[in-house]
């Protein structure tokens, strides 16, 4: 693993009297899949939202790719290359793959050299290449997303992220709504991202997923990081103990 | 990821095609039926009447299509049409009476009518996008406000008349005129009806391309292009499909919705101004009766009331179906009230067909 691309130093976040994050340190290196574990309310989502700019931490510093990003807006942070893929995927399911990959940044050409129209052919081709990089083949790119499977949609969301040069992808429960074969495909996608040196932060409650793809497991409890376990030392048993607080890391 | 094995049968494909094109087939069926049974239905004159009659609903339905695709609705156009017609007619009258050149008075009147429609459009858009009032409620409020305003402007009168005769002649020559006429013994005549026709010739002179139809067709082409081919159209669909996704993709959803409601008011104002040209008068009630028909045309045309889906070509067919029914029933001497029943049935069928079609599409992957 190389230098850390993301460094979270001593970040704290309060909601009124509640301490959502308490002096959290967290790092992600290039080509690393880091699982973020913890019970509901442990602070995983808050941490993610501080990284993606949705929340502004009260204390601490977040450095990404050489930039201090603490307090930046979500759009600025996306612009720097941190892409968050939420459970709902944020796709327009009534549109096709190309339209979704380019949503809000449509490629245009001039019709009759005059009127700007969407260049659907270009967007479809580019999307196909982005999906090829992920080893995903969708039979008809003209299909509306509503007609694709859950895993294929997940792939479209990831393809969109990497097409626009995501350097870090945060995935929130990517397999939660999927059937077993689809879950497996999503895990394959995560491995593909690792091969391409794109780091992934994976939030998941599914221990098996985490054990399958993560290089490192970070466990949070009550707003603190309580464990940082490399894959080779991790067992489901140990992780569960950290999650429920039956074990503390030395 | 491999595709699921294809389960589409040729029957599925046929049904899907049928579901996609049934409104076109229905329109053709109606035309054939009325042509065979209604004396005088299958004539140039009648077809041009149907087209002219369809323009009011069509123009209102064009803007409504955009609004409904964003999963909104615009009830206020029922009176935006009237407001534009009242302001347009009043402006033209007062300027003409004040001695202004008729052509200029008409142009300024058109401008005033369009500008007037901006007010309800902007207010609707502001309420929906910024204040987050549900479109039904926001535009229902504007429905009442615009209605009251239009009637206040006419002192409660249903008609703004009193236009000087020369102004009325100019308006009518466009509103009831045609780009091309077919005149017996002469053939095609362009721009206006020849002045010195024998009564028999006059009686059989038909309008091949009435100006109101040309106006409506231009509006259809322009907005069909915008909806189908441009980034604006793409964002319209995206907002209707998943507003959150649109916001996160960086689309300025608020500004877009504002423009959508302004657009809806704009096509309604064109309908209102056409009213002035056709009837040489304005009326607060010019669009009232066409509101539900305009929504019906959109829905019959396959636009999903929940947003995200629809085409302007479908809306055009929907508006033509309604106009054909109205005219055909009159010619067959059937009580025109049947029109409402038949349109009601078609709306329900349209929604059901839409649902079946979605299911079929899914099976074809």
Coordinates of C-alpha atoms in Angstrom, one line a residue:
Chain A
X1 CA 0.0 0.0 0.0
X2 CA 1.3 3.5 -0.8
X3 CA 0.9 6.8 0.9
X4 CA -2.5 7.5 2.4
X5 CA -4.7 9.4 0.0
X6 CA -7.2 10.3 2.7
X7 CA -6.2 11.3 6.2
X8 CA -8.7 12.2 8.9
X9 CA -7.0 13.7 12.0
X10 CA -8.7 14.1 15.3
X11 CA -12.1 14.9 13.9
X12 CA -15.0 15.6 16.3
X13 CA -18.6 16.4 15.5
X14 CA -21.3 17.4 17.9
X15 CA -25.0 17.6 17.5
X16 CA -26.2 19.8 20.4
X17 CA -25.0 17.9 23.4
X18 CA -24.5 14.7 21.6
X19 CA -21.0 13.7 20.6
X20 CA -21.4 12.0 17.2
X21 CA -17.6 11.8 16.5
X22 CA -15.0 11.9 19.2
X23 CA -11.4 12.6 18.1
X24 CA -11.5 10.2 15.1
X25 CA -8.4 9.3 13.2
X26 CA -8.8 7.4 9.9
X27 CA -6.7 6.7 6.8
X28 CA -7.2 5.2 3.4
X29 CA -4.4 4.4 1.0
X30 CA -4.4 4.0 -2.7
X31 CA -5.8 0.7 -3.9
X32 CA -7.1 -0.2 -0.5
X33 CA -10.6 -1.4 0.4
X34 CA -11.4 -0.2 4.0
X35 CA -14.5 -1.5 5.6
X36 CA -16.2 0.8 8.1
X37 CA -18.1 -1.2 10.7
X38 CA -20.2 -0.4 13.7
X39 CA -23.7 -0.6 15.1
X40 CA -26.4 1.9 14.3
X41 CA -25.5 5.2 15.8
X42 CA -21.8 4.3 16.1
X43 CA -20.8 7.3 13.9
X44 CA -20.1 5.7 10.5
X45 CA -22.5 7.8 8.6
X46 CA -21.4 11.0 10.4
X47 CA -17.8 10.3 9.5
X48 CA -18.7 9.6 5.9
X49 CA -20.7 12.8 5.8
X50 CA -17.8 14.8 7.2
X51 CA -15.5 13.4 4.5
X52 CA -18.0 14.1 1.7
X53 CA -18.7 17.6 3.0
X54 CA -22.3 17.2 4.0
X55 CA -21.3 17.9 7.6
X56 CA -18.6 20.3 8.8
X57 CA -16.6 18.9 11.8
X58 CA -16.1 21.1 14.8
X59 CA -12.6 19.9 15.4
X60 CA -9.9 18.2 13.4
X61 CA -8.7 18.1 9.9
X62 CA -9.4 16.1 6.8
X63 CA -6.7 15.9 4.1
X64 CA -7.4 14.4 0.7
X65 CA -4.9 14.0 -2.1
X66 CA -2.8 16.9 -0.7
X67 CA -5.7 19.3 -0.1
X68 CA -7.2 20.2 3.2
X69 CA -10.9 19.6 2.6
X70 CA -12.3 20.3 6.0
X71 CA -15.2 22.7 5.5
X72 CA -15.4 22.4 1.8
X73 CA -18.8 22.0 0.1
X74 CA -20.0 18.6 -1.1
X75 CA -19.7 19.8 -4.7
X76 CA -16.1 21.0 -4.2
X77 CA -15.2 17.7 -2.6
X78 CA -16.8 15.7 -5.4
X79 CA -14.8 17.9 -7.8
X80 CA -11.6 16.8 -6.1
X81 CA -12.5 13.2 -6.6
X82 CA -14.4 11.8 -3.6
X83 CA -17.6 10.1 -4.9
X84 CA -20.2 8.8 -2.4
X85 CA -22.6 6.2 -3.7
X86 CA -25.6 6.0 -1.4
X87 CA -27.9 3.1 -1.1
X88 CA -30.5 4.8 -3.4
X89 CA -27.7 5.2 -6.0
X90 CA -29.0 8.7 -7.1
X91 CA -29.8 7.5 -10.6
X92 CA -32.6 8.7 -12.8
X93 CA -34.2 5.3 -13.5
X94 CA -36.4 6.6 -16.3
X95 CA -33.3 7.4 -18.3
X96 CA -30.7 5.2 -20.1
X97 CA -27.2 4.4 -19.0
X98 CA -25.5 7.1 -21.1
X99 CA -27.9 9.8 -19.8
X100 CA -27.2 8.8 -16.2
X101 CA -23.4 8.6 -16.5
X102 CA -23.5 12.1 -18.0
X103 CA -26.4 13.5 -15.9
X104 CA -25.9 17.2 -15.3
X105 CA -22.8 17.2 -17.5
X106 CA -24.4 16.2 -20.8
X107 CA -22.2 16.2 -23.9
X108 CA -23.6 18.4 -26.5
X109 CA -23.2 18.8 -30.3
X110 CA -24.7 21.3 -32.7
X111 CA -27.6 20.2 -34.8
X112 CA -27.3 21.8 -38.3
X113 CA -24.3 23.6 -36.9
X114 CA -26.7 25.7 -34.9
X115 CA -28.8 24.3 -32.1
X116 CA -27.1 22.5 -29.2
X117 CA -28.5 19.0 -28.7
X118 CA -27.5 16.2 -26.5
X119 CA -24.9 13.9 -28.1
X120 CA -26.5 10.6 -27.1
X121 CA -24.3 8.4 -29.3
X122 CA -21.1 9.8 -27.7
X123 CA -22.5 9.4 -24.2
X124 CA -23.5 5.9 -24.9
X125 CA -20.1 4.9 -26.3
X126 CA -18.2 6.5 -23.4
X127 CA -20.5 4.8 -20.9
X128 CA -19.9 1.5 -22.5
X129 CA -16.2 1.9 -22.2
X130 CA -16.5 2.9 -18.6
X131 CA -18.6 -0.2 -18.0
X132 CA -16.1 -2.3 -19.9
X133 CA -13.4 -1.2 -17.5
X134 CA -15.5 -2.6 -14.7
X135 CA -16.1 -5.8 -16.7
X136 CA -19.8 -5.1 -16.9
X137 CA -21.7 -5.8 -20.0
X138 CA -25.3 -4.5 -20.2
X139 CA -27.1 -6.0 -23.2
X140 CA -28.8 -2.8 -24.3
X141 CA -27.5 0.6 -23.3
X142 CA -30.7 2.1 -24.6
X143 CA -32.6 0.4 -21.8
X144 CA -34.0 2.6 -19.1
X145 CA -32.3 1.8 -15.8
X146 CA -35.6 0.8 -14.3
X147 CA -35.4 -2.3 -16.5
X148 CA -31.9 -3.3 -15.2
X149 CA -31.0 -5.4 -12.3
X150 CA -29.9 -4.0 -8.9
X151 CA -26.3 -5.0 -9.5
X152 CA -26.3 -3.5 -13.0
X153 CA -27.6 -0.2 -11.6
X154 CA -24.9 -0.3 -8.9
X155 CA -22.4 -0.7 -11.7
X156 CA -23.8 2.3 -13.6
X157 CA -23.4 4.4 -10.4
X158 CA -19.8 3.2 -10.1
X159 CA -19.1 3.7 -13.8
X160 CA -20.4 7.3 -13.5
X161 CA -18.1 7.9 -10.5
X162 CA -14.9 6.6 -12.2
X163 CA -15.8 8.1 -15.6
X164 CA -15.6 11.5 -13.8
X165 CA -12.2 10.6 -12.3
X166 CA -13.2 9.5 -8.8
X167 CA -10.1 8.9 -6.8
X168 CA -11.9 7.6 -3.7
X169 CA -15.3 5.9 -3.7
X170 CA -17.4 5.6 -0.6
X171 CA -20.1 3.0 -0.8
X172 CA -22.9 2.9 1.7
X173 CA -24.4 -0.5 2.2
X174 CA -24.0 -1.4 -1.5
X175 CA -25.3 -4.9 -1.2
X176 CA -28.2 -4.3 1.2
X177 CA -31.0 -4.4 -1.3
X178 CA -29.6 -7.1 -3.6
X179 CA -30.1 -10.8 -4.0
X180 CA -27.2 -13.2 -3.4
X181 CA -25.9 -13.5 -7.0
X182 CA -26.1 -9.7 -7.4
X183 CA -24.3 -9.2 -4.1
X184 CA -21.4 -11.2 -5.5
X185 CA -21.2 -9.1 -8.6
X186 CA -21.0 -6.0 -6.6
X187 CA -18.2 -7.4 -4.5
X188 CA -16.4 -8.3 -7.8
X189 CA -16.8 -4.6 -8.8
X190 CA -15.1 -3.6 -5.6
X191 CA -12.2 -5.9 -6.3
X192 CA -12.0 -4.5 -9.8
X193 CA -11.8 -1.0 -8.4
X194 CA -8.9 -2.1 -6.1
X195 CA -7.0 -3.5 -9.1
X196 CA -7.3 -0.2 -10.7
X197 CA -5.8 1.5 -7.6
X198 CA -9.1 3.2 -6.7
X199 CA -9.6 3.0 -3.0
X200 CA -13.0 2.2 -1.6
X201 CA -14.5 2.9 1.8
X202 CA -17.2 0.3 2.3
X203 CA -19.9 0.7 4.9
X204 CA -21.6 -2.6 5.5
X205 CA -23.4 -4.7 8.1
X206 CA -22.8 -7.9 6.2
X207 CA -19.8 -9.5 7.8
X208 CA -19.3 -11.9 5.0
X209 CA -19.0 -9.1 2.4
X210 CA -16.5 -7.4 4.6
X211 CA -14.4 -10.5 5.1
X212 CA -14.6 -11.2 1.3
X213 CA -13.3 -7.9 0.0
X214 CA -11.9 -5.6 2.6
X215 CA -8.1 -5.2 3.2
X216 CA -8.7 -3.5 6.5
X217 CA -11.6 -3.2 9.0
X218 CA -12.2 -0.1 11.0
X219 CA -14.7 -0.5 13.8
X220 CA -16.5 2.4 15.3
X221 CA -18.5 2.6 18.5
X222 CA -20.1 5.6 20.2
X223 CA -18.4 8.0 17.9
X224 CA -14.9 6.6 18.4
X225 CA -12.7 4.3 16.4
X226 CA -12.3 1.3 18.6
X227 CA -10.4 -1.1 16.3
X228 CA -8.3 -1.1 13.1
X229 CA -7.8 -4.6 12.0
X230 CA -5.9 -5.8 8.9
X231 CA -7.6 -8.6 7.0
X232 CA -5.2 -11.3 8.0
X233 CA -5.9 -10.8 11.7
X234 CA -9.7 -10.4 11.3
X235 CA -12.3 -13.0 12.2
X236 CA -16.0 -12.5 12.2
X237 CA -16.0 -13.3 15.9
X238 CA -13.4 -10.7 16.7
X239 CA -15.1 -8.0 14.7
X240 CA -18.5 -8.6 16.3
X241 CA -16.9 -8.3 19.7
X242 CA -15.5 -4.9 18.8
X243 CA -18.8 -3.8 17.4
X244 CA -20.8 -4.7 20.5
X245 CA -18.1 -3.5 22.8
X246 CA -17.1 -6.8 24.3
X247 CA -13.5 -6.3 23.3
X248 CA -11.3 -3.2 23.3
X249 CA -8.2 -2.8 21.2
X250 CA -5.0 -2.5 23.2
Chain B
X1 CA -22.5 -9.3 -15.4
X2 CA -24.5 -11.3 -17.9
X3 CA -27.9 -10.5 -19.0
X4 CA -30.8 -12.6 -18.0
X5 CA -31.7 -15.0 -20.7
X6 CA -34.1 -13.4 -23.1
X7 CA -37.7 -14.3 -22.4
X8 CA -39.3 -12.0 -25.1
X9 CA -41.6 -13.8 -27.4
X10 CA -42.8 -12.5 -30.7
X11 CA -46.2 -12.0 -29.0
X12 CA -44.5 -9.8 -26.3
X13 CA -42.9 -7.7 -29.0
X14 CA -46.2 -7.4 -30.9
X15 CA -48.0 -6.4 -27.7
X16 CA -45.3 -3.9 -26.8
X17 CA -45.6 -2.3 -30.3
X18 CA -49.3 -2.2 -29.9
X19 CA -49.1 -0.6 -26.5
X20 CA -46.7 2.0 -27.9
X21 CA -48.8 2.9 -30.9
X22 CA -52.4 2.3 -29.8
X23 CA -53.2 6.0 -29.6
X24 CA -52.1 6.5 -33.2
X25 CA -54.2 3.5 -34.2
X26 CA -57.1 4.8 -32.2
X27 CA -57.0 8.1 -33.9
X28 CA -56.8 6.5 -37.3
X29 CA -59.7 4.2 -36.3
X30 CA -61.8 7.2 -35.3
X31 CA -61.0 9.0 -38.5
X32 CA -62.0 6.0 -40.6
X33 CA -65.1 5.4 -38.5
X34 CA -66.4 9.0 -38.8
X35 CA -65.4 9.2 -42.5
X36 CA -67.5 6.1 -43.2
X37 CA -70.5 7.1 -41.1
X38 CA -70.5 10.9 -40.9
X39 CA -71.7 12.7 -44.0
X40 CA -69.3 15.5 -44.8
X41 CA -66.7 14.3 -42.3
X42 CA -64.2 13.2 -44.9
X43 CA -63.6 16.7 -46.4
X44 CA -60.8 19.2 -46.5
X45 CA -63.0 21.7 -44.8
X46 CA -63.9 19.4 -41.9
X47 CA -60.3 18.3 -41.4
X48 CA -59.1 21.9 -41.3
X49 CA -61.9 22.6 -38.8
X50 CA -60.7 19.7 -36.6
X51 CA -57.2 21.0 -36.7
X52 CA -58.2 24.6 -35.9
X53 CA -60.5 23.3 -33.1
X54 CA -57.6 21.3 -31.6
X55 CA -55.2 24.3 -31.3
X56 CA -56.5 25.5 -27.9
X57 CA -56.2 22.2 -26.2
X58 CA -53.0 21.4 -28.0
X59 CA -51.2 24.6 -27.0
X60 CA -52.2 24.3 -23.4
X61 CA -51.3 20.6 -23.4
X62 CA -47.8 21.3 -24.8
X63 CA -46.8 23.2 -21.6
X64 CA -48.7 20.8 -19.5
X65 CA -46.6 17.9 -20.9
X66 CA -43.4 19.5 -19.6
X67 CA -45.0 20.2 -16.3
X68 CA -46.4 16.7 -15.9
X69 CA -43.1 15.1 -16.9
X70 CA -41.5 16.9 -13.9
X71 CA -44.3 15.2 -11.9
X72 CA -46.2 18.5 -11.5
X73 CA -49.4 19.8 -12.8
X74 CA -50.5 23.3 -13.8
X75 CA -54.2 24.0 -13.2
X76 CA -53.7 27.8 -13.5
X77 CA -53.4 27.7 -17.3
X78 CA -57.2 27.4 -17.3
X79 CA -57.2 31.2 -16.7
X80 CA -53.7 32.2 -17.9
X81 CA -55.2 31.7 -21.4
X82 CA -58.0 34.1 -20.5
X83 CA -55.7 36.6 -18.8
X84 CA -53.5 36.8 -21.9
X85 CA -56.5 37.1 -24.2
X86 CA -58.0 39.9 -22.1
X87 CA -54.7 41.8 -21.8
X88 CA -53.9 41.2 -25.4
X89 CA -57.3 42.4 -26.7
X90 CA -57.5 45.4 -24.3
X91 CA -54.0 46.5 -25.3
X92 CA -54.7 46.2 -29.0
X93 CA -58.0 48.0 -28.7
X94 CA -56.8 50.9 -26.7
X95 CA -53.7 51.4 -28.8
X96 CA -55.8 51.2 -32.0
X97 CA -58.4 53.6 -30.7
X98 CA -55.6 55.9 -29.7
X99 CA -54.7 56.1 -33.4
X100 CA -51.7 53.7 -33.5
X101 CA -50.9 51.8 -36.6
X102 CA -52.9 48.5 -36.5
X103 CA -49.9 46.3 -37.1
X104 CA -47.9 47.8 -34.4
X105 CA -50.9 47.8 -32.0
X106 CA -51.3 44.0 -32.6
X107 CA -47.6 43.4 -32.0
X108 CA -47.6 45.3 -28.8
X109 CA -50.8 43.5 -27.8
X110 CA -49.1 40.2 -28.4
X111 CA -46.1 41.2 -26.3
X112 CA -48.4 42.4 -23.5
X113 CA -50.3 39.1 -23.5
X114 CA -47.2 37.0 -23.3
X115 CA -45.7 39.2 -20.6
X116 CA -48.9 39.0 -18.6
X117 CA -48.6 35.2 -18.6
X118 CA -45.1 35.5 -17.1
X119 CA -46.6 36.5 -13.8
X120 CA -48.6 33.4 -13.0
X121 CA -45.8 31.3 -14.5
X122 CA -43.1 32.9 -12.3
X123 CA -45.3 32.7 -9.2
X124 CA -46.2 29.0 -9.8
X125 CA -42.5 28.2 -10.4
X126 CA -41.4 30.1 -7.3
X127 CA -44.0 28.4 -5.1
X128 CA -43.3 25.0 -6.4
X129 CA -39.5 25.2 -6.5
X130 CA -38.5 27.4 -3.6
X131 CA -41.4 27.3 -1.2
X132 CA -42.0 23.6 -2.0
X133 CA -45.8 24.0 -2.2
X134 CA -47.2 20.9 -4.0
X135 CA -47.9 21.8 -7.6
X136 CA -51.6 20.9 -7.4
X137 CA -52.1 23.4 -4.5
X138 CA -49.8 26.1 -5.8
X139 CA -51.4 26.2 -9.2
X140 CA -54.9 25.8 -7.8
X141 CA -54.3 28.9 -5.8
X142 CA -53.1 30.7 -9.0
X143 CA -56.1 29.3 -10.8
X144 CA -58.3 31.4 -8.5
X145 CA -56.0 34.4 -8.4
X146 CA -55.6 34.6 -12.2
X147 CA -59.4 34.0 -12.7
X148 CA -60.2 36.9 -10.4
X149 CA -57.6 39.1 -11.9
X150 CA -58.8 38.5 -15.5
X151 CA -62.4 39.2 -14.5
X152 CA -61.4 42.3 -12.6
X153 CA -59.7 43.6 -15.7
X154 CA -62.9 43.2 -17.6
X155 CA -65.1 44.6 -14.9
X156 CA -66.7 41.2 -14.6
X157 CA -67.6 41.0 -18.2
X158 CA -67.1 37.7 -20.0
X159 CA -66.0 39.4 -23.2
X160 CA -63.6 42.2 -24.0
X161 CA -65.2 43.6 -27.1
X162 CA -65.3 47.0 -28.7
X163 CA -62.4 46.5 -30.9
X164 CA -62.5 48.9 -33.9
X165 CA -63.6 47.3 -37.2
X166 CA -60.2 47.8 -39.0
X167 CA -58.4 46.1 -36.1
X168 CA -61.0 43.3 -36.1
X169 CA -60.5 42.7 -39.8
X170 CA -56.8 42.5 -39.4
X171 CA -57.0 40.1 -36.5
X172 CA -59.6 37.9 -38.3
X173 CA -57.6 37.8 -41.5
X174 CA -55.0 35.9 -39.5
X175 CA -57.2 34.1 -36.9
X176 CA -59.6 32.9 -39.5
X177 CA -57.3 32.9 -42.4
X178 CA -55.1 30.4 -44.1
X179 CA -51.7 30.3 -45.8
X180 CA -53.2 28.3 -48.6
X181 CA -56.7 28.1 -49.9
X182 CA -58.2 25.8 -52.5
X183 CA -60.7 27.7 -54.7
X184 CA -62.9 26.0 -57.2
X185 CA -61.9 26.8 -60.8
X186 CA -58.8 28.7 -59.6
X187 CA -56.8 26.1 -57.6
X188 CA -54.4 27.0 -54.8
X189 CA -54.3 30.6 -53.6
X190 CA -51.8 31.8 -51.1
X191 CA -52.0 34.1 -48.1
X192 CA -55.6 35.3 -48.3
X193 CA -58.9 34.6 -49.9
X194 CA -59.3 36.3 -53.3
X195 CA -61.6 39.3 -52.9
X196 CA -63.9 38.9 -55.8
X197 CA -65.3 35.4 -55.7
X198 CA -68.7 34.3 -56.9
X199 CA -70.9 33.0 -54.1
X200 CA -70.7 29.4 -55.4
X201 CA -66.9 29.6 -55.5
X202 CA -66.8 31.2 -52.0
X203 CA -68.9 28.4 -50.6
X204 CA -66.5 25.7 -51.8
X205 CA -63.3 27.5 -50.9
X206 CA -61.4 25.6 -48.3
X207 CA -58.6 26.4 -46.0
X208 CA -55.7 24.1 -46.5
X209 CA -53.3 25.5 -43.9
X210 CA -55.1 27.7 -41.5
X211 CA -52.8 30.2 -39.7
X212 CA -53.8 29.0 -36.1
X213 CA -52.8 25.5 -37.1
X214 CA -49.4 26.7 -38.4
X215 CA -48.8 28.6 -35.2
X216 CA -49.7 25.5 -33.1
X217 CA -47.5 23.3 -35.4
X218 CA -44.6 25.6 -35.0
X219 CA -45.0 25.6 -31.2
X220 CA -45.2 21.8 -31.3
X221 CA -42.0 21.5 -33.4
X222 CA -40.0 23.9 -31.3
X223 CA -41.0 22.4 -27.9
X224 CA -40.9 18.9 -29.2
X225 CA -37.3 19.6 -30.2
X226 CA -36.5 21.1 -26.8
X227 CA -38.0 18.2 -25.0
X228 CA -36.6 15.4 -27.1
X229 CA -33.2 16.6 -28.1
X230 CA -31.8 19.2 -25.8
X231 CA -30.1 19.3 -22.4
X232 CA -33.2 21.2 -21.1
X233 CA -35.4 18.3 -22.1
X234 CA -33.0 15.8 -20.6
X235 CA -33.1 17.6 -17.3
X236 CA -36.9 17.8 -17.4
X237 CA -37.0 14.0 -17.6
X238 CA -34.3 13.6 -14.9
X239 CA -36.2 15.8 -12.5
X240 CA -39.4 13.9 -13.0
X241 CA -37.6 10.6 -12.6
X242 CA -35.6 11.3 -9.5
X243 CA -35.4 14.9 -8.2
X244 CA -32.7 14.0 -5.6
X245 CA -30.5 12.4 -8.3
X246 CA -30.9 15.5 -10.4
X247 CA -29.9 17.8 -7.5
X248 CA -26.9 15.6 -6.7
X249 CA -25.9 15.6 -10.3
X250 CA -25.5 19.3 -10.1
X251 CA -28.7 20.3 -12.0
X252 CA -30.1 23.6 -10.9
X253 CA -33.5 22.0 -10.2
X254 CA -35.1 25.1 -8.7
X255 CA -34.3 27.2 -11.7
X256 CA -35.4 24.5 -14.0
X257 CA -38.8 24.1 -12.4
X258 CA -39.3 27.8 -12.5
X259 CA -38.6 27.7 -16.3
X260 CA -41.0 24.8 -16.7
X261 CA -43.9 26.7 -15.2
X262 CA -43.0 29.8 -17.2
X263 CA -43.0 27.6 -20.3
X264 CA -46.4 26.3 -19.4
X265 CA -47.8 29.8 -18.9
X266 CA -46.2 30.8 -22.2
X267 CA -47.9 28.2 -24.4
X268 CA -51.1 29.0 -22.6
X269 CA -50.6 32.7 -23.5
X270 CA -50.2 31.8 -27.1
X271 CA -53.6 30.0 -26.9
X272 CA -55.1 33.1 -25.4
X273 CA -53.7 35.3 -28.1
X274 CA -55.0 32.9 -30.8
X275 CA -58.4 33.4 -29.2
X276 CA -58.1 37.1 -29.8
X277 CA -57.2 36.6 -33.4
X278 CA -60.0 34.0 -34.0
X279 CA -62.8 35.8 -32.2
X280 CA -61.5 39.4 -32.4
X281 CA -62.2 39.7 -28.7
X282 CA -60.7 38.6 -25.4
X283 CA -62.4 36.5 -22.7
X284 CA -61.4 35.5 -19.2
X285 CA -63.1 32.2 -19.9
X286 CA -61.1 31.6 -23.1
X287 CA -59.3 28.6 -21.7
X288 CA -61.4 27.4 -18.8
X289 CA -63.2 24.6 -20.6
X290 CA -60.0 23.3 -22.1
X291 CA -58.0 22.7 -18.9
X292 CA -59.2 19.1 -18.3
X293 CA -59.0 18.3 -22.0
X294 CA -55.4 19.5 -22.0
X295 CA -54.6 17.2 -19.1
X296 CA -56.5 14.4 -20.8
X297 CA -54.6 15.0 -24.0
X298 CA -51.3 14.6 -22.1
X299 CA -52.3 11.5 -20.4
X300 CA -53.9 9.9 -23.5
X301 CA -50.6 10.7 -25.2
X302 CA -48.8 8.3 -22.8
X303 CA -47.2 10.8 -20.4
X304 CA -46.9 9.4 -16.9
X305 CA -48.8 11.5 -14.3
X306 CA -46.1 10.5 -11.8
X307 CA -43.5 12.1 -14.0
X308 CA -40.4 11.1 -15.8
X309 CA -42.0 9.8 -19.0
X310 CA -43.8 11.2 -22.0
X311 CA -43.5 12.6 -25.4
X312 CA -44.9 15.6 -27.1
X313 CA -45.9 13.6 -30.2
X314 CA -48.2 11.6 -27.9
X315 CA -49.8 14.8 -26.6
X316 CA -50.4 16.0 -30.1
X317 CA -52.2 12.7 -30.9
X318 CA -54.2 13.0 -27.6
X319 CA -55.3 16.5 -28.6
X320 CA -56.3 15.4 -32.0
X321 CA -58.3 12.5 -30.7
X322 CA -60.3 14.9 -28.5
X323 CA -60.9 17.3 -31.3
X324 CA -61.9 14.5 -33.7
X325 CA -64.3 13.0 -31.3
X326 CA -66.0 16.4 -30.6
X327 CA -66.4 17.1 -34.3
X328 CA -67.3 13.6 -35.3
X329 CA -70.0 13.3 -32.7
X330 CA -71.6 16.5 -33.8
X331 CA -71.6 15.4 -37.4
X332 CA -73.2 12.1 -36.4
X333 CA -75.7 14.2 -34.5
X334 CA -74.9 12.3 -31.3
X335 CA -75.3 14.3 -28.1
X336 CA -71.9 16.0 -27.6
X337 CA -72.0 15.0 -23.9
X338 CA -71.0 11.5 -25.0
X339 CA -67.6 13.1 -25.8
X340 CA -66.9 13.4 -22.0
X341 CA -67.8 9.8 -21.4
X342 CA -65.6 8.5 -24.3
X343 CA -62.7 10.7 -23.4
X344 CA -63.0 9.5 -19.8
X345 CA -62.8 5.9 -20.9
X346 CA -59.8 6.6 -23.1
X347 CA -57.9 8.2 -20.2
X348 CA -58.4 5.2 -18.1
X349 CA -57.4 2.9 -20.9
X350 CA -54.3 5.0 -21.5
X351 CA -53.2 4.6 -18.0
X352 CA -53.8 0.9 -18.0
X353 CA -52.0 0.4 -21.3
X354 CA -49.1 2.4 -19.9
X355 CA -48.8 0.0 -17.0
X356 CA -49.0 -3.1 -19.2
X357 CA -46.3 -1.6 -21.4
X358 CA -43.9 -1.1 -18.5
X359 CA -44.4 -4.7 -17.5
X360 CA -43.7 -5.8 -21.1
X361 CA -40.6 -3.8 -21.4
X362 CA -39.2 -5.3 -18.3
X363 CA -39.8 -8.8 -19.6
X364 CA -37.9 -8.0 -22.8
X365 CA -34.6 -7.5 -21.2

